[in-house]
CSV table of C-alpha atoms in Angstrom, one decimal:
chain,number,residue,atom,x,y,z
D,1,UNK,CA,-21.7,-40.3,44.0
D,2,UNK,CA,-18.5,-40.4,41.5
D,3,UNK,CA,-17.3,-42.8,38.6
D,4,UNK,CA,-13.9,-43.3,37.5
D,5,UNK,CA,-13.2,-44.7,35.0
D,6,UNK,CA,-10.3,-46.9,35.2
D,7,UNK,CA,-9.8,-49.0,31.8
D,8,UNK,CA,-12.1,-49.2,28.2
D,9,UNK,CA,-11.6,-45.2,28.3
D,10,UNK,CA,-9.9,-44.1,24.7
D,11,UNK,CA,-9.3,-47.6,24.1
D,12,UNK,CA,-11.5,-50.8,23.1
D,13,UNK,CA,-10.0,-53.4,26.1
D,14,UNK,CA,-9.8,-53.6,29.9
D,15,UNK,CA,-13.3,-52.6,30.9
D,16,UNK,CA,-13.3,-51.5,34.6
D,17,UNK,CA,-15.4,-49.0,35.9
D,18,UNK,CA,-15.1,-47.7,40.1
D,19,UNK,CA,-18.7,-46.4,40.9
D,20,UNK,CA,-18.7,-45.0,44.4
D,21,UNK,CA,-21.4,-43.9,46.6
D,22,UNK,CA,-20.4,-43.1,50.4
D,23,UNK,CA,-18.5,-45.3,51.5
D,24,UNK,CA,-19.4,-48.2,49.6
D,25,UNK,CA,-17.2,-49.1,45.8
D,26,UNK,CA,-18.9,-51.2,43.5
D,27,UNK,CA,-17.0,-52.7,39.9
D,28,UNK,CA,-18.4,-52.6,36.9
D,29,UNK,CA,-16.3,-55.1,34.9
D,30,UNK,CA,-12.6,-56.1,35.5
D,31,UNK,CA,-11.3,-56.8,32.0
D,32,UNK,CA,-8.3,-57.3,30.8
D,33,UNK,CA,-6.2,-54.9,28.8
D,34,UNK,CA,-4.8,-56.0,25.2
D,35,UNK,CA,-2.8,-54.2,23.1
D,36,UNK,CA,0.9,-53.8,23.0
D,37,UNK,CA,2.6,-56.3,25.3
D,38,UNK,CA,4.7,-54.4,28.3
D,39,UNK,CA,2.1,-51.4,28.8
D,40,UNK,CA,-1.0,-54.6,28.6
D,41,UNK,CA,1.0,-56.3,31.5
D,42,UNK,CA,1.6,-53.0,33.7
D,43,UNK,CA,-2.1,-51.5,33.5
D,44,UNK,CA,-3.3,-55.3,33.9
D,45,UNK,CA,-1.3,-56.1,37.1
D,46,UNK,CA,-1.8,-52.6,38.6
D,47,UNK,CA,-5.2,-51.6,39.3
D,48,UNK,CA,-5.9,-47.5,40.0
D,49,UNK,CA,-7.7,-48.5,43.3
D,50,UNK,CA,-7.2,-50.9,46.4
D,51,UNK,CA,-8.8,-54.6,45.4
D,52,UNK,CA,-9.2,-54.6,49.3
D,53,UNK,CA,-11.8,-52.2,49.4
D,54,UNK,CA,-14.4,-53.2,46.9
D,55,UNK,CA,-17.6,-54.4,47.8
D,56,UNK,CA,-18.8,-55.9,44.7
D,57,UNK,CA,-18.3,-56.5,41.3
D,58,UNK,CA,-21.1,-56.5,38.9
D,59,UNK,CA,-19.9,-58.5,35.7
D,60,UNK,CA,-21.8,-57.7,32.4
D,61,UNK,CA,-20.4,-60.9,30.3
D,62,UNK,CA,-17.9,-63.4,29.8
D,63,UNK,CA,-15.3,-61.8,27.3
D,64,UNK,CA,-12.0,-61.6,28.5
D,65,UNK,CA,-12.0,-57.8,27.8
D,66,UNK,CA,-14.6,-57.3,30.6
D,67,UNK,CA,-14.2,-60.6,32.9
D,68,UNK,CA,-10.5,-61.5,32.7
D,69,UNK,CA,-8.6,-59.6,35.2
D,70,UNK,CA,-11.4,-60.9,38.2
D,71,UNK,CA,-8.5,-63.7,38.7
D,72,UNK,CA,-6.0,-61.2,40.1
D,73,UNK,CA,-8.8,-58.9,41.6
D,74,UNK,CA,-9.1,-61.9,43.4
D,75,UNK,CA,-5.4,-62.7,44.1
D,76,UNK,CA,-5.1,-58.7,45.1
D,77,UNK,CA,-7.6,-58.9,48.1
D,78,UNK,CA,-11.1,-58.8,46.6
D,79,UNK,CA,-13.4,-61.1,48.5
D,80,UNK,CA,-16.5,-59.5,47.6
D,81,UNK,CA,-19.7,-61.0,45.1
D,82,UNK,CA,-19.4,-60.7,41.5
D,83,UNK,CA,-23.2,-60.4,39.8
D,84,UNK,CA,-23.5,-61.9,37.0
D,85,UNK,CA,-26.7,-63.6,35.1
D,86,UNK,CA,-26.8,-67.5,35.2
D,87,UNK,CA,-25.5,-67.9,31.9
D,88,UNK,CA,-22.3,-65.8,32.3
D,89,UNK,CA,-21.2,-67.9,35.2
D,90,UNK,CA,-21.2,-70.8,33.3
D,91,UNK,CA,-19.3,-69.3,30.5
D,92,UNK,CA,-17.0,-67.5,33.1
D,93,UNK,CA,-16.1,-70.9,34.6
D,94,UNK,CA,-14.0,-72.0,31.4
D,95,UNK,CA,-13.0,-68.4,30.4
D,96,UNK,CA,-11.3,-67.8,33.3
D,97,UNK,CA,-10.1,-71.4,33.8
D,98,UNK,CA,-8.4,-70.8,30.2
D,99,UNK,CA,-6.6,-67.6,30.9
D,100,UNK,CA,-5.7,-68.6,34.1
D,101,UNK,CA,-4.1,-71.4,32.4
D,102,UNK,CA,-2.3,-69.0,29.0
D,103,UNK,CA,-0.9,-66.6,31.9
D,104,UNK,CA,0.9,-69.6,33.2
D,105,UNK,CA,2.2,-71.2,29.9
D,106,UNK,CA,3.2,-67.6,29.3
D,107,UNK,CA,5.3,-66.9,32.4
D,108,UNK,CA,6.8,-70.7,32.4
D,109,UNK,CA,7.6,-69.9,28.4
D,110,UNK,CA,9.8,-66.5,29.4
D,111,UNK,CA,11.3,-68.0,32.0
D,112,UNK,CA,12.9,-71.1,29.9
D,113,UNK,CA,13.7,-69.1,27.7
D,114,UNK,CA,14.7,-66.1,29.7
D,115,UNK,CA,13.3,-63.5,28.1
D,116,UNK,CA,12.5,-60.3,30.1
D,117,UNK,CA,9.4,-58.5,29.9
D,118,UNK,CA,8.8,-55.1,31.5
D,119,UNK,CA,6.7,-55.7,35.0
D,120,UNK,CA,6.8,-59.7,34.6
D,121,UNK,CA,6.9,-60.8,37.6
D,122,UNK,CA,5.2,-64.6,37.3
D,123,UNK,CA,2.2,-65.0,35.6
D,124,UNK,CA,-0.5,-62.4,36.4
D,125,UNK,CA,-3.0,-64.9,38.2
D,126,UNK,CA,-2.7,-68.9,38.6
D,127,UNK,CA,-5.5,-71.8,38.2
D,128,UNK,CA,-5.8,-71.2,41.6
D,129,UNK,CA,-6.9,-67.8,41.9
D,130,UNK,CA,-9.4,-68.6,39.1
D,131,UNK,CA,-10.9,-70.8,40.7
D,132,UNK,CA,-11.7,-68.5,43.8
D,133,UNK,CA,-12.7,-65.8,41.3
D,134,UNK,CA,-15.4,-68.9,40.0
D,135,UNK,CA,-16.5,-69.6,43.1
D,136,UNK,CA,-17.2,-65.8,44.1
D,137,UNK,CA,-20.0,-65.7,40.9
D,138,UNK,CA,-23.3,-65.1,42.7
D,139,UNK,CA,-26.0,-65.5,39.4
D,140,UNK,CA,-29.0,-63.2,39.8
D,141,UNK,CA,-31.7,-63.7,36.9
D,142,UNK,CA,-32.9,-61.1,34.1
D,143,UNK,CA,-35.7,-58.4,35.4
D,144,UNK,CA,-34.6,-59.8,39.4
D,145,UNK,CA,-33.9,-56.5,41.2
D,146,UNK,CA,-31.4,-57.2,44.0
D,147,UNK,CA,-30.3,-55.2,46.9
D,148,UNK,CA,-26.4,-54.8,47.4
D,149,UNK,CA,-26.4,-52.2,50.2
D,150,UNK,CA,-28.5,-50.0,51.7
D,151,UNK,CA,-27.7,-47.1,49.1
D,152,UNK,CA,-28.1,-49.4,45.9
D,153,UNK,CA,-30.1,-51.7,44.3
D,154,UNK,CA,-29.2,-53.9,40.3
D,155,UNK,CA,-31.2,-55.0,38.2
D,156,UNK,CA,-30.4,-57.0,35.1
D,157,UNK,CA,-32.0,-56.6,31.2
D,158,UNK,CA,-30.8,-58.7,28.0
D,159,UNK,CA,-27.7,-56.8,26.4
D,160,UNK,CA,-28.2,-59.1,23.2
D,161,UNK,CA,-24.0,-59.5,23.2
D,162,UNK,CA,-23.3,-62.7,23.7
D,163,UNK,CA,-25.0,-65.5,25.7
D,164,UNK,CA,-25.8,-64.3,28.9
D,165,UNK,CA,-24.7,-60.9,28.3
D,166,UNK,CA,-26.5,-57.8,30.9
D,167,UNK,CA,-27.5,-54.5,30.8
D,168,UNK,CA,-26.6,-53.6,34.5
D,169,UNK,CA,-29.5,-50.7,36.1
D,170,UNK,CA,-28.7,-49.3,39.2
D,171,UNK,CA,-30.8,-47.6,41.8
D,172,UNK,CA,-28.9,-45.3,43.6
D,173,UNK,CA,-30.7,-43.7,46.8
D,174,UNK,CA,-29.6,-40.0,47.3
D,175,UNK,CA,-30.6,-37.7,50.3
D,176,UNK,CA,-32.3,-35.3,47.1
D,177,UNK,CA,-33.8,-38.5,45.5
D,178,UNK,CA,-33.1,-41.3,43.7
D,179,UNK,CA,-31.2,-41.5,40.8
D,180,UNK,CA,-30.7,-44.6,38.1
D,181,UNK,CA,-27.0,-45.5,36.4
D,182,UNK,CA,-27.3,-47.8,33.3
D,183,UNK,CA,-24.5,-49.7,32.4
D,184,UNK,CA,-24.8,-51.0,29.0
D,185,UNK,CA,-21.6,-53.2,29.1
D,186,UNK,CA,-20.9,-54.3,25.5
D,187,UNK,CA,-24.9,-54.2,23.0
D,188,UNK,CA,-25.8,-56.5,20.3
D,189,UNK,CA,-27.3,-55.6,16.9
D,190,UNK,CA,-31.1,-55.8,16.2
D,191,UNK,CA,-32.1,-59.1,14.0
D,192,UNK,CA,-28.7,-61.1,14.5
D,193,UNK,CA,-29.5,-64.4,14.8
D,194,UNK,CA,-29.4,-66.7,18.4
D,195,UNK,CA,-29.9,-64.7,20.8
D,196,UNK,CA,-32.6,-62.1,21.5
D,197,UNK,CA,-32.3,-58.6,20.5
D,198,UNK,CA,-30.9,-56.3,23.2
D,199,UNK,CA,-33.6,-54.3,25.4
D,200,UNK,CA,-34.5,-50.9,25.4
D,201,UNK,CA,-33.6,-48.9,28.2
D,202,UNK,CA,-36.2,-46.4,29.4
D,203,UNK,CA,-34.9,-44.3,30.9
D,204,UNK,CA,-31.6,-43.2,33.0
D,205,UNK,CA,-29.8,-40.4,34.7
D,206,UNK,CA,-26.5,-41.6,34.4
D,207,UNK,CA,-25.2,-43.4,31.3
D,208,UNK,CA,-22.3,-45.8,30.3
D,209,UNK,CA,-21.9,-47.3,27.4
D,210,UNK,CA,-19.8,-48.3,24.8
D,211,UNK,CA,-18.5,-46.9,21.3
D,212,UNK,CA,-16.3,-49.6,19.9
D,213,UNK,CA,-18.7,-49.0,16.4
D,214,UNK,CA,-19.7,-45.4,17.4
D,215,UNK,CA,-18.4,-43.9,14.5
D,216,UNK,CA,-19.0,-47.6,12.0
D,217,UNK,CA,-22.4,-48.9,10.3
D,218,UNK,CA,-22.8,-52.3,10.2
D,219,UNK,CA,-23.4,-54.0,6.9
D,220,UNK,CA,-26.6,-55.1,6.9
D,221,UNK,CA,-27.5,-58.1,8.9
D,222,UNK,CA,-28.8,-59.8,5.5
D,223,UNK,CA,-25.4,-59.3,3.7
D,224,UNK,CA,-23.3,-61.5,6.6
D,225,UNK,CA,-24.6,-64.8,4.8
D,226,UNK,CA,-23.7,-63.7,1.3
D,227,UNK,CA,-20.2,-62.6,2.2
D,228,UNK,CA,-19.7,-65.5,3.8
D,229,UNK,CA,-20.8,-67.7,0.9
D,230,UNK,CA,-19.0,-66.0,-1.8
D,231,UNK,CA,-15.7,-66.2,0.0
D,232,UNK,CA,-15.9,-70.0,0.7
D,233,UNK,CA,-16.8,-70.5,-2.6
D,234,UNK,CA,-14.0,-68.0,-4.5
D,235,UNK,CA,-11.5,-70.1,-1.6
D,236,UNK,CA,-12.5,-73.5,-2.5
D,237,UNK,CA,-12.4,-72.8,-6.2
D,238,UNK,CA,-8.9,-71.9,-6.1
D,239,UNK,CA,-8.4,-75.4,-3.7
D,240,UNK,CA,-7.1,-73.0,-0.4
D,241,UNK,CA,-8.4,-73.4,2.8
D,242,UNK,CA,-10.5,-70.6,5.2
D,243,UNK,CA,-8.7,-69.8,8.3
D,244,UNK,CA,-10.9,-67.9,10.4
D,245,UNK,CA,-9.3,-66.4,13.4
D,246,UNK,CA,-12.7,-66.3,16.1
D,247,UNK,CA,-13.3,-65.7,19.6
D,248,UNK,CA,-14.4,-68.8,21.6
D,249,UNK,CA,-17.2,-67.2,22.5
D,250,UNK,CA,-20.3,-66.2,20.6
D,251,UNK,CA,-18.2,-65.7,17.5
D,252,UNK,CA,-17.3,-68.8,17.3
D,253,UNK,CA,-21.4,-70.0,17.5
D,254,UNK,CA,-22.5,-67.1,14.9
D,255,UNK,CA,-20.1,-69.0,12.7
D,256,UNK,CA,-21.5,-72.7,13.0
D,257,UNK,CA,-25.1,-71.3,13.1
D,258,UNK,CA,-23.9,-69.8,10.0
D,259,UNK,CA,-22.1,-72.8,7.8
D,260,UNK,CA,-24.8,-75.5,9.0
D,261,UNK,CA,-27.9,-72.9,7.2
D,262,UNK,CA,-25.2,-72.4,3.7
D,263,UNK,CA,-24.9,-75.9,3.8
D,264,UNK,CA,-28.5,-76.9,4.4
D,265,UNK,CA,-29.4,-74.7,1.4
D,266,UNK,CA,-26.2,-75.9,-0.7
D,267,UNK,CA,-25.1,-72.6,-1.4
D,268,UNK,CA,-21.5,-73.8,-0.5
D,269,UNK,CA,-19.6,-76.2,-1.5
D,270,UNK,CA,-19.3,-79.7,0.4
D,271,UNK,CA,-16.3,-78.5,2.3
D,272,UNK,CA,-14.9,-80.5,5.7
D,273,UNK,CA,-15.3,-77.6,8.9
D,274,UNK,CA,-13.0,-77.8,11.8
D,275,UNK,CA,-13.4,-76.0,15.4
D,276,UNK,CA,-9.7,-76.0,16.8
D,277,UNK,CA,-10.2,-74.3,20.3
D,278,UNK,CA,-10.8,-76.6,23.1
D,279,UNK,CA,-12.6,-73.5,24.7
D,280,UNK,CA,-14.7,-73.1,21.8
D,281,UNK,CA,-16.0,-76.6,22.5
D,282,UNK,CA,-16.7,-75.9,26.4
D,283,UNK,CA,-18.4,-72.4,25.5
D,284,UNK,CA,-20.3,-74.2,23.0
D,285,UNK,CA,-22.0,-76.7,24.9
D,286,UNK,CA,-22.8,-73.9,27.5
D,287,UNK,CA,-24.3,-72.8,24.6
D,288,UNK,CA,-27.3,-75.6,24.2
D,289,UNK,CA,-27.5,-75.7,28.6
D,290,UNK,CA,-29.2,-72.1,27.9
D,291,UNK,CA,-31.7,-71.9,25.4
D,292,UNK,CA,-33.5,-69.5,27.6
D,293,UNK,CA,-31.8,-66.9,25.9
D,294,UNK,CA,-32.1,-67.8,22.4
D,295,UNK,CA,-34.0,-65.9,20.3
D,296,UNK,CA,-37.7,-66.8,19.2
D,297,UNK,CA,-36.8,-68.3,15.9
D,298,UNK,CA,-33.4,-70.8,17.4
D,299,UNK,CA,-35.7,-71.8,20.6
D,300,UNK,CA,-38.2,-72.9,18.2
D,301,UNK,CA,-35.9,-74.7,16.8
D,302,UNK,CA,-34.5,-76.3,19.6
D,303,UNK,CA,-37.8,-77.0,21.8
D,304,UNK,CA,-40.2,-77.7,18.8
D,305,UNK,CA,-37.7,-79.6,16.6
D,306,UNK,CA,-35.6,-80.7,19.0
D,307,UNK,CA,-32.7,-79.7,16.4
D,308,UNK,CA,-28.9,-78.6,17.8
D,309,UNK,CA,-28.2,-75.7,16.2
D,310,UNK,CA,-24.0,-76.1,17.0
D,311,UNK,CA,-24.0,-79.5,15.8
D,312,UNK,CA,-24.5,-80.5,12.6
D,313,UNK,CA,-22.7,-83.5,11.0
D,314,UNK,CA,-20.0,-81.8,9.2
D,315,UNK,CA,-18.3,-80.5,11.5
D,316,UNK,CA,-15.7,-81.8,13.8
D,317,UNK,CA,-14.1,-80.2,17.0
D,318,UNK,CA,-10.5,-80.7,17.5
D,319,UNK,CA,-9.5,-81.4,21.3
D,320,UNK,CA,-6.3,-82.9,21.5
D,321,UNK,CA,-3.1,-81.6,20.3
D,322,UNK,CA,-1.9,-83.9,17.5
D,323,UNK,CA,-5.5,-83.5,15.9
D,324,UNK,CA,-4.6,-79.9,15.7
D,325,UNK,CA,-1.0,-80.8,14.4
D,326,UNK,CA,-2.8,-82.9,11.7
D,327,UNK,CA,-4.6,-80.4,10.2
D,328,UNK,CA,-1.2,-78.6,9.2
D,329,UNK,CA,-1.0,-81.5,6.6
D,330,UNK,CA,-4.4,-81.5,4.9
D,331,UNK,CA,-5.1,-81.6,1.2
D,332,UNK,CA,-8.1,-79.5,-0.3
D,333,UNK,CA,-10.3,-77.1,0.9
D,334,UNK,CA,-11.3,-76.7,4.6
D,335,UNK,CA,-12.6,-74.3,7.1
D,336,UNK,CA,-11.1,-74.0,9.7
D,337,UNK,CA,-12.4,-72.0,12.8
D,338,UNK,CA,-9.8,-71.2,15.6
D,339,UNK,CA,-9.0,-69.3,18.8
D,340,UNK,CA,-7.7,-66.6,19.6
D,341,UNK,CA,-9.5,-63.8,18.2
D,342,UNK,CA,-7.0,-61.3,18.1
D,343,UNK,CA,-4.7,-64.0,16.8
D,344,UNK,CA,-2.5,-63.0,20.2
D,345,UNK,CA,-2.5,-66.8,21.5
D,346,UNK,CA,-3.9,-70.1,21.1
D,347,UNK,CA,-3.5,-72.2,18.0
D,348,UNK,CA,-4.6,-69.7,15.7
D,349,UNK,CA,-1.2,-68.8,15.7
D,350,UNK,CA,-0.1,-72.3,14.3
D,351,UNK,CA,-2.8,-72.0,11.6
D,352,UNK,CA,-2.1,-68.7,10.6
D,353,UNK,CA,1.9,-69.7,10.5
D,354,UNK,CA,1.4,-72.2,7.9
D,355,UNK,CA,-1.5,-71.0,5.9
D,356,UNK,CA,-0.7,-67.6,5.6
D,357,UNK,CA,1.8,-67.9,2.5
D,358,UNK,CA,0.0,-69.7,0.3
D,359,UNK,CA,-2.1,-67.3,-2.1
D,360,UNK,CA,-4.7,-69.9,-2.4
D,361,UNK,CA,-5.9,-69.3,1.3
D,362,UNK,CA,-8.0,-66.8,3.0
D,363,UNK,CA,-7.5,-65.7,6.3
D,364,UNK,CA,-11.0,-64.5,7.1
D,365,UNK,CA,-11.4,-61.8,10.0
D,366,UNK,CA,-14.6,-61.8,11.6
D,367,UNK,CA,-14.5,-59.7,14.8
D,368,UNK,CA,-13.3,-56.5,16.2
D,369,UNK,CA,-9.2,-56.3,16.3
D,370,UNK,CA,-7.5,-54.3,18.9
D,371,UNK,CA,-4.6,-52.0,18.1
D,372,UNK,CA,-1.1,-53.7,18.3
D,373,UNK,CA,-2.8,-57.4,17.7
D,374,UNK,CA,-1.6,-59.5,15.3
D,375,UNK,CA,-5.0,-59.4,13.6
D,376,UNK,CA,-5.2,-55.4,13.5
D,377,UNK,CA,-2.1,-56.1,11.5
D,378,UNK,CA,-3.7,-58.6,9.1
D,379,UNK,CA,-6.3,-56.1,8.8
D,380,UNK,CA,-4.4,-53.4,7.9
D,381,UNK,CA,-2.4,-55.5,5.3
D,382,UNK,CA,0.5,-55.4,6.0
D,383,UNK,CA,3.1,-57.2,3.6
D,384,UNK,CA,5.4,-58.8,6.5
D,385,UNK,CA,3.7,-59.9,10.5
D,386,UNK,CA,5.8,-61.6,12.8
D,387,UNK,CA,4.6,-65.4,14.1
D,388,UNK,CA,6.3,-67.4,16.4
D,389,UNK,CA,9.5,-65.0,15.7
D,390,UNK,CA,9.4,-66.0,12.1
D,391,UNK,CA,8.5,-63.2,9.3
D,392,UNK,CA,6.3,-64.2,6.8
């Protein structure tokens, strides 16, 4: 048996991981890389092994940093399954559909306006090859062991993540014995709210996992609410808005879960609450097809009650275009939630563009930021960031 590891090593993005045993090569993850543009586009284009000779793929969640690059794993040759639990496939479907779609607007963009990017070469994958990468998802449920040769065997338990989100143990047959690899893939907290807390693993021979908080303690899980409500309310006292850059994907939920409990309990103000990210709309009614992974508490909530917890009154999702433009010209305090993450794409960028001047605004970071991102460098502070070519 070897490993090697072939991206997320030293860095936070492009999780992909070549197990081999014999002559079989099994995938854990094909993520893709962010960070500073011409080195993300040469490690995402050129993988350190032949996409023609993998068997599998086992796919421990939906975020782009683990699923993203499948597309042109795909396009490279890969005809194999990708494993993944019910739940992920379903949120993979719009994912991937979405990046497909930014690696196209991206290519089309350099080439009108002939700029020249180091190993650009088209976009990285089309719609089309996302939509093979889709259709090569092969669901297996939690606890379901599954055989993928004759030399190994998966089984899937509850990462706690993000919706759908899989600890990966595998069952390796060895002439001296068997031996078990865990794959933890990306671990939720204990006590966060939604979805259940990630399981306990006991036991393994081999471990990965990851160490984006290795060296970090969490605030405490009770603190998230209070931080939350004293910034709304030190915003909307001075009249600015909350721009909160937030990844489509569980992030994005946490957030409204969130609000709609402050509001309910009125320890906010009445403020309007926007959700400008098409995907954040798809994801989020993935979101109420699964309550099988909910925690005890929400799936109370849901079954009992019968109660959406993503959609309370307030809010309102943004899906076309001019709705988005709109919200450049509003007067008062708002939230407003928005995609991407990393502030890299999407029309967080617009947002953040004519926001970020005004003193009266917040620009609230909620999520992990990758080095090089636009919001590592609204993080860090830093008096001038480039948007859209402008410096402000």
């Amino acid at each position: 048996m070897r490993i090697k590891f072939c991206g997320a090593a030293r860095e936070v993005t492009g999780s992909q991981h070549l197990l081999m045993v014999g002559n079989k090569q099994i995938l854990l993850d094909c993520g893709l890389n962010q960070g500073k543009r011409e080195e993300a586009i040469k490690k995402n284009r050129d993988f350190l092994f032949d996409p023609k000779k993998i068997d599998a793929v086992v796919l421990s969640h939906a975020h782009i940093d683990h699923s993203g690059n499948l597309p042109n794993l795909v396009k490279q040759g890969f005809g194999g399954p990708i494993y993944c639990t019910s739940a992920t496939a379903d949120l993979s479907y719009y994912m991937l559909l979405d990046s497909a779609y930014i690696q196209e607007q991206d290519a089309r963009y350099l080439a009108k306006h002939r700029i020249r990017q180091v190993g650009m070469r088209g976009p990285l994958y089309t719609t089309q090859h996302a939509q093979k990468a889709i259709e090569q998802l092969t669901p297996i449920k939690y606890g379901e062991e599954i055989e993928l040769n004759r030399q190994m065997s998966l089984r899937f338990l509850d990462a706690g993540h993000v919706l759908g989100s899989a600890i990966s143990l595998l069952t390796i047959k060895q002439k001296e014995g068997d031996y078990r690899l865990v794959y933890t893939g990306d671990l939720g907290r204990k006590g966060l709210p939604i979805l259940r807390d990630p399981e306990v693993v006991k036991q393994a021979d081999f471990l990965i996992t990851e160490s984006t908080y290795g060296n970090k303690e969490h605030i405490p899980v009770e603190n998230i609410e209070k931080e939350l409500q004293q910034v709304i309310k030190d915003t909307a006292k001075k009249g600015g808005k909350i721009i909160i850059p937030a990844f489509s994907l569980e992030r994005t939920q946490e957030l409204i879960y969130h609000l709609e409990l402050l509001f309910e309990k009125k320890k906010i103000p009445s403020l309007p609450v926007f959700v400008d990210s098409p995907l954040a709309i798809n994801l989020t009614e993935v979101f109420r097809k699964h309550p099988e992974c909910y925690d005890k508490e929400l799936q109370e909530e849901f079954t009992n009650n019968r109660k959406n917890p993503f959609g309370f009154g307030r809010i309102k999702y943004v899906t076309d275009v001019q709705h988005s433009k709109k919200l450049n010209a509003l007067i008062g305090p708002a939230i407003i939630i928005s995609a991407s993450g990393m502030c890299e794409n999407g029309r967080i960028r617009h947002h953040l563009a004519n926001n970020i001047e005004d003193p009266r605004n917040t620009i609230l970071i909620v999520g992990f930021m990758a080095e090089e991102t636009l919001g590592r460098k609204l993080v860090e502070k830093r008096k001038v960031v480039r948007i859209f070519g402008k410096f402000c």
